[in-house]
Amino acid sequence: DRDEAIRAVLRAHGKRVRIGHLPLPVAHTAAGAAQRLARLLGRGESPLTRYAVDQLASSVVLDVGRAASQGWTAGRTLADYTTAVPGT
């Protein structure tokens, strides 16, 4: 599931996290505040953005069936990526 995929990627980068769920309006408000604060402090991009919230809140299913029927195969899998991250 999505939580486990996120946890696997973060673990591959040495980050141990507890994943929680917030109502979308709360997450959008927090992200907006974080972005404004980062801008005010001159820190560039905020670690939490409205874009990131939107990406994590929406389900996306990529159907590669047509590409696969034409001979395409994925070059990497999530498991392959998480074991190949440098420094892990």
PDB file of C-alpha atoms in Angstrom, residues 8-14 76-88:
ATOM      1  CA  ALA A   8      10.341   1.750   2.218  1.00  0.00           C
ATOM      2  CA  VAL A   9      11.730   4.720   0.269  1.00  0.00           C
ATOM      3  CA  LEU A  10      12.402   6.723   3.431  1.00  0.00           C
ATOM      4  CA  ARG A  11      13.979   3.693   5.137  1.00  0.00           C
ATOM      5  CA  ALA A  12      16.292   3.278   2.128  1.00  0.00           C
ATOM      6  CA  HIS A  13      17.459   6.845   2.776  1.00  0.00           C
ATOM      7  CA  GLY A  14      18.076   6.116   6.454  1.00  0.00           C
ATOM      8  CA  ARG A  76      13.522  -0.786 -11.921  1.00  0.00           C
ATOM      9  CA  THR A  77      11.159  -1.927  -9.207  1.00  0.00           C
ATOM     10  CA  LEU A  78      10.591  -0.280  -5.855  1.00  0.00           C
ATOM     11  CA  ALA A  79      12.402  -3.139  -4.117  1.00  0.00           C
ATOM     12  CA  ASP A  80      15.317  -2.800  -6.532  1.00  0.00           C
ATOM     13  CA  TYR A  81      15.486   0.953  -5.938  1.00  0.00           C
ATOM     14  CA  THR A  82      15.393   0.699  -2.151  1.00  0.00           C
ATOM     15  CA  THR A  83      18.268  -1.795  -2.112  1.00  0.00           C
ATOM     16  CA  ALA A  84      20.366   0.258  -4.563  1.00  0.00           C
ATOM     17  CA  VAL A  85      20.225   3.672  -2.856  1.00  0.00           C
ATOM     18  CA  PRO A  86      23.812   4.844  -2.295  1.00  0.00           C
ATOM     19  CA  GLY A  87      24.887   4.838   1.326  1.00  0.00           C
ATOM     20  CA  THR A  88      22.363   2.240   2.480  1.00  0.00           C
TER      21      THR A  88
END
